[in-house]
């Protein structure tokens, strides 16, 4: 397969503050673009950087130093001119995050016009919703609206 015209850099940290410091330093160090980040279990997070080979290498080096100062740096890696399937995988990751937020916004639009049973059904369908099944079953409309709006706001903040 034909290679990409850019490079991909990855900085993996333990903890979000180190990741933010790494992304900030990387973006300031060279002409690169921070594409997205991905979280794994146990606080492991990775930021993805793209640009030309030398810029990505400089950005990853700067990001690694910043992450080490703020928290714990786990790994860094630069792939010069990755295979075309690798950028597609990264773009699918980016598109997936945007699509999930759009779905949540569409589902929670017009909440005040929904019946209590519709709100309960919606609450049960959302992974990581803060109420248990029993609490959802006994919640009044106002309480469900409050929790659904807070849930939507929390998801919106995670997207940023």
Tab-separated table of N, CA and C in Angstrom:
chain	number	residue	atom	x	y	z
A	1	UNK	N	0.824	-1.210	0.000
A	1	UNK	CA	0.000	0.000	0.000
A	1	UNK	C	0.857	1.257	0.000
A	2	UNK	N	0.314	2.285	-0.556
A	2	UNK	CA	1.031	3.547	-0.638
A	2	UNK	C	1.076	4.226	0.721
A	3	UNK	N	2.205	4.812	1.093
A	3	UNK	CA	2.366	5.466	2.380
A	3	UNK	C	1.756	6.852	2.404
A	4	UNK	N	1.555	7.357	3.592
A	4	UNK	CA	0.992	8.696	3.773
A	4	UNK	C	2.096	9.737	3.616
A	5	UNK	N	1.720	10.978	3.326
A	5	UNK	CA	2.677	12.058	3.122
A	5	UNK	C	3.037	12.749	4.432
A	6	UNK	N	2.638	12.218	5.544
A	6	UNK	CA	2.932	12.813	6.837
A	6	UNK	C	3.344	11.722	7.815
A	7	UNK	N	3.703	12.151	9.003
A	7	UNK	CA	4.103	11.213	10.047
A	7	UNK	C	3.097	11.250	11.180
A	8	UNK	N	3.092	10.184	11.950
A	8	UNK	CA	2.205	10.062	13.092
A	8	UNK	C	3.051	9.911	14.342
A	9	UNK	N	2.788	10.752	15.322
A	9	UNK	CA	3.470	10.658	16.606
A	9	UNK	C	2.469	10.337	17.689
A	10	UNK	N	2.899	9.522	18.647
A	10	UNK	CA	2.031	9.141	19.763
A	10	UNK	C	2.774	9.361	21.077
A	11	UNK	N	2.077	9.958	22.015
A	11	UNK	CA	2.628	10.172	23.353
A	11	UNK	C	1.639	9.556	24.330
A	12	UNK	N	2.102	8.574	25.079
A	12	UNK	CA	1.240	7.866	26.030
A	12	UNK	C	1.665	8.233	27.445
A	13	UNK	N	0.683	8.632	28.245
A	13	UNK	CA	0.959	9.027	29.629
A	13	UNK	C	0.025	8.299	30.574
A	14	UNK	N	0.358	8.402	31.820
A	14	UNK	CA	-0.537	7.928	32.859
A	14	UNK	C	-1.125	9.173	33.495
A	15	UNK	N	-2.397	9.408	33.253
A	15	UNK	CA	-3.086	10.568	33.802
A	15	UNK	C	-3.290	11.660	32.765
A	16	UNK	N	-4.417	12.313	32.886
A	16	UNK	CA	-4.806	13.338	31.923
A	16	UNK	C	-3.980	14.622	32.021
A	17	UNK	N	-3.602	15.102	33.211
A	17	UNK	CA	-2.785	16.328	33.265
A	17	UNK	C	-1.472	16.201	32.493
A	18	UNK	N	-0.818	15.059	32.593
A	18	UNK	CA	0.427	14.850	31.839
A	18	UNK	C	0.149	14.854	30.338
A	19	UNK	N	-0.983	14.293	29.942
A	19	UNK	CA	-1.345	14.271	28.518
A	19	UNK	C	-1.579	15.685	27.994
A	20	UNK	N	-2.278	16.500	28.756
A	20	UNK	CA	-2.551	17.877	28.329
A	20	UNK	C	-1.241	18.660	28.216
A	21	UNK	N	-0.354	18.479	29.193
A	21	UNK	CA	0.950	19.150	29.134
A	21	UNK	C	1.734	18.693	27.906
A	22	UNK	N	1.684	17.398	27.613
A	22	UNK	CA	2.388	16.857	26.449
A	22	UNK	C	1.810	17.423	25.154
A	23	UNK	N	0.494	17.448	25.048
A	23	UNK	CA	-0.152	17.967	23.839
A	23	UNK	C	0.160	19.450	23.645
A	24	UNK	N	0.125	20.211	24.709
A	24	UNK	CA	0.411	21.641	24.633
A	24	UNK	C	1.855	21.879	24.182
A	25	UNK	N	2.792	21.179	24.810
A	25	UNK	CA	4.204	21.344	24.440
A	25	UNK	C	4.449	20.896	23.003
A	26	UNK	N	3.837	19.805	22.609
A	26	UNK	CA	4.013	19.299	21.238
A	26	UNK	C	3.495	20.309	20.221
A	27	UNK	N	2.320	20.857	20.471
A	27	UNK	CA	1.721	21.814	19.539
A	27	UNK	C	2.536	23.097	19.437
A	28	UNK	N	3.166	23.497	20.536
A	28	UNK	CA	3.959	24.725	20.542
A	28	UNK	C	5.365	24.515	19.978
A	29	UNK	N	5.858	23.290	19.995
A	29	UNK	CA	7.244	23.022	19.607
A	29	UNK	C	7.456	22.974	18.101
A	30	UNK	N	6.440	22.603	17.355
A	30	UNK	CA	6.629	22.421	15.911
A	30	UNK	C	5.310	22.597	15.180
A	31	UNK	N	5.401	22.620	13.875
A	31	UNK	CA	4.214	22.786	13.032
A	31	UNK	C	3.526	21.429	12.869
A	32	UNK	N	2.747	21.057	13.893
A	32	UNK	CA	2.031	19.780	13.905
A	32	UNK	C	0.583	20.034	14.268
A	33	UNK	N	-0.221	19.020	14.074
A	33	UNK	CA	-1.632	19.100	14.462
A	33	UNK	C	-1.916	17.994	15.468
A	34	UNK	N	-2.536	18.364	16.580
A	34	UNK	CA	-2.998	17.390	17.556
A	34	UNK	C	-4.319	16.867	17.000
A	35	UNK	N	-4.363	15.584	16.670
A	35	UNK	CA	-5.536	15.039	15.991
A	35	UNK	C	-6.607	14.630	16.984
A	36	UNK	N	-6.248	13.823	17.962
A	36	UNK	CA	-7.209	13.336	18.944
A	36	UNK	C	-6.440	12.723	20.093
A	37	UNK	N	-7.174	12.262	21.080
A	37	UNK	CA	-6.568	11.481	22.148
A	37	UNK	C	-7.476	10.297	22.409
A	38	UNK	N	-6.918	9.304	23.067
A	38	UNK	CA	-7.687	8.103	23.368
A	38	UNK	C	-7.320	7.648	24.768
A	39	UNK	N	-8.332	7.316	25.536
A	39	UNK	CA	-8.105	6.813	26.881
A	39	UNK	C	-8.235	5.303	26.923
A	40	UNK	N	-7.449	4.704	27.784
A	40	UNK	CA	-7.538	3.268	28.037
A	40	UNK	C	-7.833	3.091	29.524
A	41	UNK	N	-7.847	1.882	29.988
A	41	UNK	CA	-8.112	1.633	31.408
A	41	UNK	C	-6.958	2.108	32.275
A	42	UNK	N	-7.231	2.280	33.532
A	42	UNK	CA	-6.228	2.605	34.558
A	42	UNK	C	-5.527	3.934	34.325
A	43	UNK	N	-6.198	4.875	33.667
A	43	UNK	CA	-5.639	6.209	33.500
A	43	UNK	C	-4.623	6.358	32.387
A	44	UNK	N	-4.483	5.360	31.542
A	44	UNK	CA	-3.540	5.446	30.429
A	44	UNK	C	-4.218	6.176	29.268
A	45	UNK	N	-3.578	7.253	28.801
A	45	UNK	CA	-4.121	8.048	27.708
A	45	UNK	C	-3.026	8.316	26.677
A	46	UNK	N	-3.448	8.421	25.417
A	46	UNK	CA	-2.507	8.642	24.323
A	46	UNK	C	-2.997	9.794	23.471
A	47	UNK	N	-2.084	10.684	23.104
A	47	UNK	CA	-2.397	11.776	22.195
A	47	UNK	C	-1.730	11.472	20.859
A	48	UNK	N	-2.427	11.803	19.763
A	48	UNK	CA	-1.944	11.552	18.407
A	48	UNK	C	-1.619	12.876	17.737
A	49	UNK	N	-0.426	12.950	17.141
A	49	UNK	CA	0.094	14.160	16.516
A	49	UNK	C	0.458	13.831	15.071
A	50	UNK	N	0.121	14.726	14.136
A	50	UNK	CA	0.528	14.512	12.743
A	50	UNK	C	1.263	15.731	12.214
A	51	UNK	N	2.088	15.511	11.209
A	51	UNK	CA	2.855	16.566	10.558
A	51	UNK	C	3.975	15.929	9.758
A	52	UNK	N	4.933	16.754	9.306
A	52	UNK	CA	6.070	16.174	8.591
A	52	UNK	C	6.984	15.469	9.598
A	53	UNK	N	7.876	14.634	9.109
A	53	UNK	CA	8.679	13.764	9.975
A	53	UNK	C	9.451	14.538	11.033
A	54	UNK	N	10.200	15.540	10.623
A	54	UNK	CA	11.031	16.267	11.587
A	54	UNK	C	10.183	17.052	12.596
A	55	UNK	N	9.078	17.614	12.136
A	55	UNK	CA	8.201	18.356	13.054
A	55	UNK	C	7.566	17.436	14.080
A	56	UNK	N	7.110	16.273	13.637
A	56	UNK	CA	6.495	15.322	14.567
A	56	UNK	C	7.527	14.834	15.580
A	57	UNK	N	8.743	14.546	15.125
A	57	UNK	CA	9.784	14.093	16.051
A	57	UNK	C	10.080	15.163	17.099
A	58	UNK	N	10.206	16.414	16.669
A	58	UNK	CA	10.457	17.514	17.602
A	58	UNK	C	9.286	17.692	18.568
A	59	UNK	N	8.074	17.593	18.046
A	59	UNK	CA	6.884	17.754	18.883
A	59	UNK	C	6.777	16.635	19.913
A	60	UNK	N	7.029	15.416	19.493
A	60	UNK	CA	6.955	14.273	20.419
A	60	UNK	C	8.032	14.390	21.496
A	61	UNK	N	9.236	14.812	21.123
A	61	UNK	CA	10.306	14.997	22.113
A	61	UNK	C	9.917	16.052	23.148
A	62	UNK	N	9.388	17.180	22.677
A	62	UNK	CA	8.964	18.247	23.593
A	62	UNK	C	7.801	17.782	24.467
A	63	UNK	N	6.853	17.076	23.854
A	63	UNK	CA	5.713	16.559	24.617
A	63	UNK	C	6.138	15.557	25.670
A	64	UNK	N	7.093	14.716	25.342
A	64	UNK	CA	7.591	13.723	26.299
A	64	UNK	C	8.236	14.400	27.504
A	65	UNK	N	9.024	15.436	27.253
A	65	UNK	CA	9.656	16.160	28.360
A	65	UNK	C	8.608	16.813	29.261
A	66	UNK	N	7.613	17.431	28.658
A	66	UNK	CA	6.561	18.095	29.443
A	66	UNK	C	5.759	17.081	30.245
A	67	UNK	N	5.427	15.948	29.634
A	67	UNK	CA	4.667	14.916	30.344
A	67	UNK	C	5.458	14.384	31.531
A	68	UNK	N	6.755	14.216	31.369
A	68	UNK	CA	7.607	13.729	32.459
A	68	UNK	C	7.657	14.714	33.619
A	69	UNK	N	7.629	16.019	33.303
A	69	UNK	CA	7.646	17.029	34.366
A	69	UNK	C	6.340	17.069	35.138
A	70	UNK	N	5.226	16.883	34.434
A	70	UNK	CA	3.906	17.038	35.056
A	70	UNK	C	3.413	15.743	35.702
A	71	UNK	N	3.707	14.627	35.075
A	71	UNK	CA	3.185	13.348	35.559
A	71	UNK	C	4.080	12.218	35.131
A	72	UNK	N	3.467	11.164	34.634
A	72	UNK	CA	4.229	9.982	34.254
A	72	UNK	C	4.100	9.729	32.753
A	73	UNK	N	5.247	9.747	32.080
A	73	UNK	CA	5.331	9.410	30.669
A	73	UNK	C	5.498	7.902	30.561
A	74	UNK	N	4.662	7.260	29.736
A	74	UNK	CA	4.762	5.817	29.562
A	74	UNK	C	5.547	5.451	28.308
A	75	UNK	N	5.126	5.969	27.154
A	75	UNK	CA	5.768	5.630	25.889
A	75	UNK	C	5.622	6.767	24.895
A	76	UNK	N	6.550	6.832	23.948
A	76	UNK	CA	6.421	7.711	22.782
A	76	UNK	C	6.833	6.911	21.561
A	77	UNK	N	6.249	7.266	20.437
A	77	UNK	CA	6.613	6.587	19.204
A	77	UNK	C	6.259	7.471	18.017
A	78	UNK	N	7.128	7.474	17.016
A	78	UNK	CA	6.888	8.211	15.776
A	78	UNK	C	6.925	7.213	14.629
A	79	UNK	N	5.901	7.271	13.797
A	79	UNK	CA	5.863	6.453	12.583
A	79	UNK	C	6.005	7.409	11.404
A	80	UNK	N	7.154	7.324	10.727
A	80	UNK	CA	7.381	8.169	9.550
A	80	UNK	C	6.624	7.582	8.365
A	81	UNK	N	5.811	8.418	7.744
A	81	UNK	CA	5.038	8.008	6.573
A	81	UNK	C	4.342	6.661	6.777
A	82	UNK	N	3.361	6.608	7.669
A	82	UNK	CA	2.670	5.337	7.932
A	82	UNK	C	1.887	4.836	6.718
A	83	UNK	N	1.613	3.545	6.727
A	83	UNK	CA	0.782	2.949	5.692
A	83	UNK	C	-0.575	3.663	5.676
A	84	UNK	N	-1.212	3.730	4.526
A	84	UNK	CA	-2.477	4.462	4.356
A	84	UNK	C	-3.582	3.964	5.287
A	85	UNK	N	-3.530	2.717	5.714
A	85	UNK	CA	-4.567	2.201	6.603
A	85	UNK	C	-4.461	2.778	8.013
A	86	UNK	N	-3.274	3.215	8.413
A	86	UNK	CA	-3.096	3.773	9.768
A	86	UNK	C	-3.811	5.118	9.909
A	87	UNK	N	-3.608	6.073	8.987
A	87	UNK	CA	-4.373	7.328	9.108
A	87	UNK	C	-5.882	7.113	9.064
A	88	UNK	N	-6.344	6.159	8.243
A	88	UNK	CA	-7.782	5.865	8.204
A	88	UNK	C	-8.273	5.424	9.582
A	89	UNK	N	-7.483	4.602	10.257
A	89	UNK	CA	-7.852	4.138	11.588
A	89	UNK	C	-7.964	5.317	12.564
A	90	UNK	N	-7.012	6.245	12.497
A	90	UNK	CA	-7.035	7.422	13.374
A	90	UNK	C	-8.245	8.295	13.055
A	91	UNK	N	-8.525	8.516	11.775
A	91	UNK	CA	-9.681	9.347	11.401
A	91	UNK	C	-10.987	8.699	11.845
A	92	UNK	N	-11.067	7.370	11.799
A	92	UNK	CA	-12.271	6.684	12.280
A	92	UNK	C	-12.438	6.901	13.779
A	93	UNK	N	-11.325	6.921	14.501
A	93	UNK	CA	-11.371	7.191	15.937
A	93	UNK	C	-11.922	8.591	16.181
A	94	UNK	N	-11.429	9.571	15.432
A	94	UNK	CA	-11.902	10.958	15.568
A	94	UNK	C	-13.382	11.052	15.217
A	95	UNK	N	-13.771	10.471	14.091
A	95	UNK	CA	-15.165	10.525	13.660
A	95	UNK	C	-16.083	9.827	14.658
A	96	UNK	N	-15.626	8.744	15.246
A	96	UNK	CA	-16.431	8.018	16.234
A	96	UNK	C	-16.767	8.870	17.431
A	97	UNK	N	-15.813	9.648	17.940
A	97	UNK	CA	-16.063	10.531	19.082
A	97	UNK	C	-17.085	11.599	18.728
A	98	UNK	N	-16.932	12.183	17.538
A	98	UNK	CA	-17.872	13.226	17.112
A	98	UNK	C	-19.270	12.649	16.919
A	99	UNK	N	-19.354	11.448	16.350
A	99	UNK	CA	-20.644	10.812	16.097
A	99	UNK	C	-21.370	10.496	17.406
A	100	UNK	N	-20.656	10.018	18.417
A	100	UNK	CA	-21.284	9.703	19.704
A	100	UNK	C	-21.885	10.949	20.334
A	101	UNK	N	-21.178	12.082	20.270
A	101	UNK	CA	-21.701	13.320	20.841
A	101	UNK	C	-22.937	13.786	20.082
A	102	UNK	N	-22.908	13.685	18.754
A	102	UNK	CA	-24.068	14.075	17.949
A	102	UNK	C	-25.281	13.211	18.282
A	103	UNK	N	-25.065	11.905	18.490
A	103	UNK	CA	-26.156	11.005	18.856
A	103	UNK	C	-26.754	11.408	20.193
A	104	UNK	N	-25.902	11.696	21.177
A	104	UNK	CA	-26.386	12.081	22.499
A	104	UNK	C	-27.178	13.378	22.418
A	105	UNK	N	-26.688	14.354	21.667
A	105	UNK	CA	-27.401	15.625	21.533
A	105	UNK	C	-28.755	15.427	20.860
A	106	UNK	N	-28.815	14.572	19.861
A	106	UNK	CA	-30.073	14.307	19.170
A	106	UNK	C	-31.071	13.616	20.093
A	107	UNK	N	-30.591	12.688	20.904
A	107	UNK	CA	-31.468	11.947	21.814
A	107	UNK	C	-31.991	12.845	22.923
A	108	UNK	N	-31.138	13.735	23.438
A	108	UNK	CA	-31.543	14.555	24.577
A	108	UNK	C	-32.210	15.868	24.168
A	109	UNK	N	-32.325	16.137	22.884
A	109	UNK	CA	-32.987	17.352	22.416
A	109	UNK	C	-34.486	17.286	22.746
A	110	UNK	N	-35.029	18.376	23.249
A	110	UNK	CA	-36.458	18.444	23.547
A	110	UNK	C	-36.888	17.578	24.723
A	111	UNK	N	-36.039	17.434	25.720
A	111	UNK	CA	-36.339	16.572	26.866
A	111	UNK	C	-37.617	16.972	27.597
A	112	UNK	N	-37.810	18.273	27.753
A	112	UNK	CA	-38.955	18.740	28.548
A	112	UNK	C	-40.296	18.344	27.947
A	113	UNK	N	-40.320	17.988	26.664
A	113	UNK	CA	-41.563	17.595	26.001
A	113	UNK	C	-41.816	16.091	26.057
A	114	UNK	N	-40.879	15.351	26.615
A	114	UNK	CA	-41.033	13.894	26.686
A	114	UNK	C	-41.784	13.514	27.958
A	115	UNK	N	-42.458	12.377	27.903
A	115	UNK	CA	-43.172	11.874	29.085
A	115	UNK	C	-42.172	11.259	30.054
A	116	UNK	N	-42.625	11.021	31.277
A	116	UNK	CA	-41.774	10.418	32.297
A	116	UNK	C	-41.306	9.032	31.842
A	117	UNK	N	-42.187	8.265	31.250
A	117	UNK	CA	-41.793	6.923	30.793
A	117	UNK	C	-40.753	7.009	29.675
A	118	UNK	N	-40.861	7.998	28.786
A	118	UNK	CA	-39.851	8.178	27.740
A	118	UNK	C	-38.501	8.585	28.344
A	119	UNK	N	-38.558	9.460	29.353
A	119	UNK	CA	-37.323	9.879	30.023
A	119	UNK	C	-36.663	8.702	30.743
A	120	UNK	N	-37.478	7.871	31.376
A	120	UNK	CA	-36.932	6.689	32.059
A	120	UNK	C	-36.290	5.729	31.070
A	121	UNK	N	-36.948	5.532	29.953
A	121	UNK	CA	-36.399	4.644	28.923
A	121	UNK	C	-35.069	5.185	28.403
A	122	UNK	N	-35.006	6.490	28.165
A	122	UNK	CA	-33.783	7.131	27.708
A	122	UNK	C	-32.666	6.964	28.745
A	123	UNK	N	-32.988	7.230	30.015
A	123	UNK	CA	-31.992	7.114	31.082
A	123	UNK	C	-31.429	5.694	31.165
A	124	UNK	N	-32.291	4.701	31.034
A	124	UNK	CA	-31.837	3.305	31.090
A	124	UNK	C	-30.951	2.940	29.902
A	125	UNK	N	-31.130	3.627	28.779
A	125	UNK	CA	-30.362	3.299	27.570
A	125	UNK	C	-28.953	3.890	27.574
A	126	UNK	N	-28.672	4.815	28.483
A	126	UNK	CA	-27.386	5.501	28.503
A	126	UNK	C	-26.395	4.789	29.423
A	127	UNK	N	-25.287	4.372	28.856
A	127	UNK	CA	-24.229	3.743	29.660
A	127	UNK	C	-23.658	4.783	30.610
A	128	UNK	N	-23.325	4.381	31.796
A	128	UNK	CA	-22.727	5.252	32.820
A	128	UNK	C	-23.688	6.320	33.340
A	129	UNK	N	-25.004	6.094	33.192
A	129	UNK	CA	-25.956	7.057	33.734
A	129	UNK	C	-25.866	7.007	35.255
A	130	UNK	N	-25.925	8.150	35.953
A	130	UNK	CA	-25.649	8.177	37.390
A	130	UNK	C	-26.703	7.540	38.303
A	131	UNK	N	-27.884	7.222	37.813
A	131	UNK	CA	-28.916	6.617	38.648
A	131	UNK	C	-29.007	5.113	38.393
A	132	UNK	N	-29.354	4.370	39.439
A	132	UNK	CA	-29.566	2.931	39.282
A	132	UNK	C	-30.935	2.694	38.651
A	133	UNK	N	-31.194	1.475	38.244
A	133	UNK	CA	-32.484	1.133	37.650
A	133	UNK	C	-33.649	1.445	38.568
A	134	UNK	N	-33.500	1.139	39.865
A	134	UNK	CA	-34.561	1.412	40.840
A	134	UNK	C	-34.764	2.914	40.987
A	135	UNK	N	-33.667	3.661	41.033
A	135	UNK	CA	-33.770	5.113	41.173
A	135	UNK	C	-34.441	5.730	39.938
A	136	UNK	N	-34.139	5.197	38.774
A	136	UNK	CA	-34.782	5.683	37.539
A	136	UNK	C	-36.279	5.403	37.596
A	137	UNK	N	-36.660	4.213	38.069
A	137	UNK	CA	-38.074	3.823	38.133
A	137	UNK	C	-38.886	4.693	39.073
A	138	UNK	N	-38.266	5.231	40.110
A	138	UNK	CA	-38.994	6.030	41.106
A	138	UNK	C	-38.787	7.535	40.947
A	139	UNK	N	-37.908	7.932	40.040
A	139	UNK	CA	-37.600	9.356	39.863
A	139	UNK	C	-38.770	10.098	39.222
A	140	UNK	N	-38.953	11.333	39.671
A	140	UNK	CA	-39.954	12.206	39.070
A	140	UNK	C	-39.356	12.875	37.828
A	141	UNK	N	-40.203	13.474	37.033
A	141	UNK	CA	-39.781	14.075	35.776
A	141	UNK	C	-38.684	15.122	35.983
A	142	UNK	N	-38.846	15.979	36.976
A	142	UNK	CA	-37.870	17.040	37.227
A	142	UNK	C	-36.495	16.462	37.546
A	143	UNK	N	-36.478	15.403	38.348
A	143	UNK	CA	-35.214	14.773	38.715
A	143	UNK	C	-34.555	14.121	37.491
A	144	UNK	N	-35.353	13.449	36.670
A	144	UNK	CA	-34.821	12.831	35.458
A	144	UNK	C	-34.259	13.893	34.508
A	145	UNK	N	-34.996	14.982	34.327
A	145	UNK	CA	-34.515	16.069	33.465
A	145	UNK	C	-33.189	16.625	33.972
A	146	UNK	N	-33.089	16.834	35.259
A	146	UNK	CA	-31.861	17.361	35.855
A	146	UNK	C	-30.679	16.427	35.571
A	147	UNK	N	-30.857	15.137	35.844
A	147	UNK	CA	-29.772	14.176	35.643
A	147	UNK	C	-29.426	13.998	34.163
A	148	UNK	N	-30.423	14.015	33.287
A	148	UNK	CA	-30.157	13.883	31.857
A	148	UNK	C	-29.391	15.082	31.319
A	149	UNK	N	-29.747	16.272	31.772
A	149	UNK	CA	-29.031	17.471	31.321
A	149	UNK	C	-27.598	17.492	31.851
A	150	UNK	N	-27.424	17.095	33.103
A	150	UNK	CA	-26.070	17.016	33.669
A	150	UNK	C	-25.234	15.983	32.928
A	151	UNK	N	-25.858	14.865	32.599
A	151	UNK	CA	-25.179	13.805	31.862
A	151	UNK	C	-24.740	14.316	30.489
A	152	UNK	N	-25.629	15.034	29.796
A	152	UNK	CA	-25.311	15.593	28.476
A	152	UNK	C	-24.177	16.611	28.588
A	153	UNK	N	-24.237	17.475	29.614
A	153	UNK	CA	-23.192	18.487	29.799
A	153	UNK	C	-21.841	17.827	30.082
A	154	UNK	N	-21.849	16.781	30.887
A	154	UNK	CA	-20.611	16.064	31.205
A	154	UNK	C	-20.017	15.452	29.945
A	155	UNK	N	-20.840	14.844	29.115
A	155	UNK	CA	-20.364	14.247	27.868
A	155	UNK	C	-19.836	15.330	26.912
A	156	UNK	N	-20.483	16.472	26.894
A	156	UNK	CA	-20.010	17.581	26.055
A	156	UNK	C	-18.651	18.084	26.506
A	157	UNK	N	-18.435	18.156	27.831
A	157	UNK	CA	-17.140	18.587	28.353
A	157	UNK	C	-16.045	17.601	28.003
A	158	UNK	N	-16.367	16.303	28.005
A	158	UNK	CA	-15.367	15.285	27.667
A	158	UNK	C	-14.949	15.376	26.222
A	159	UNK	N	-15.836	15.865	25.376
A	159	UNK	CA	-15.536	15.978	23.948
A	159	UNK	C	-14.502	17.061	23.690
A	160	UNK	N	-14.536	18.122	24.483
A	160	UNK	CA	-13.671	19.277	24.262
A	160	UNK	C	-12.228	18.956	24.542
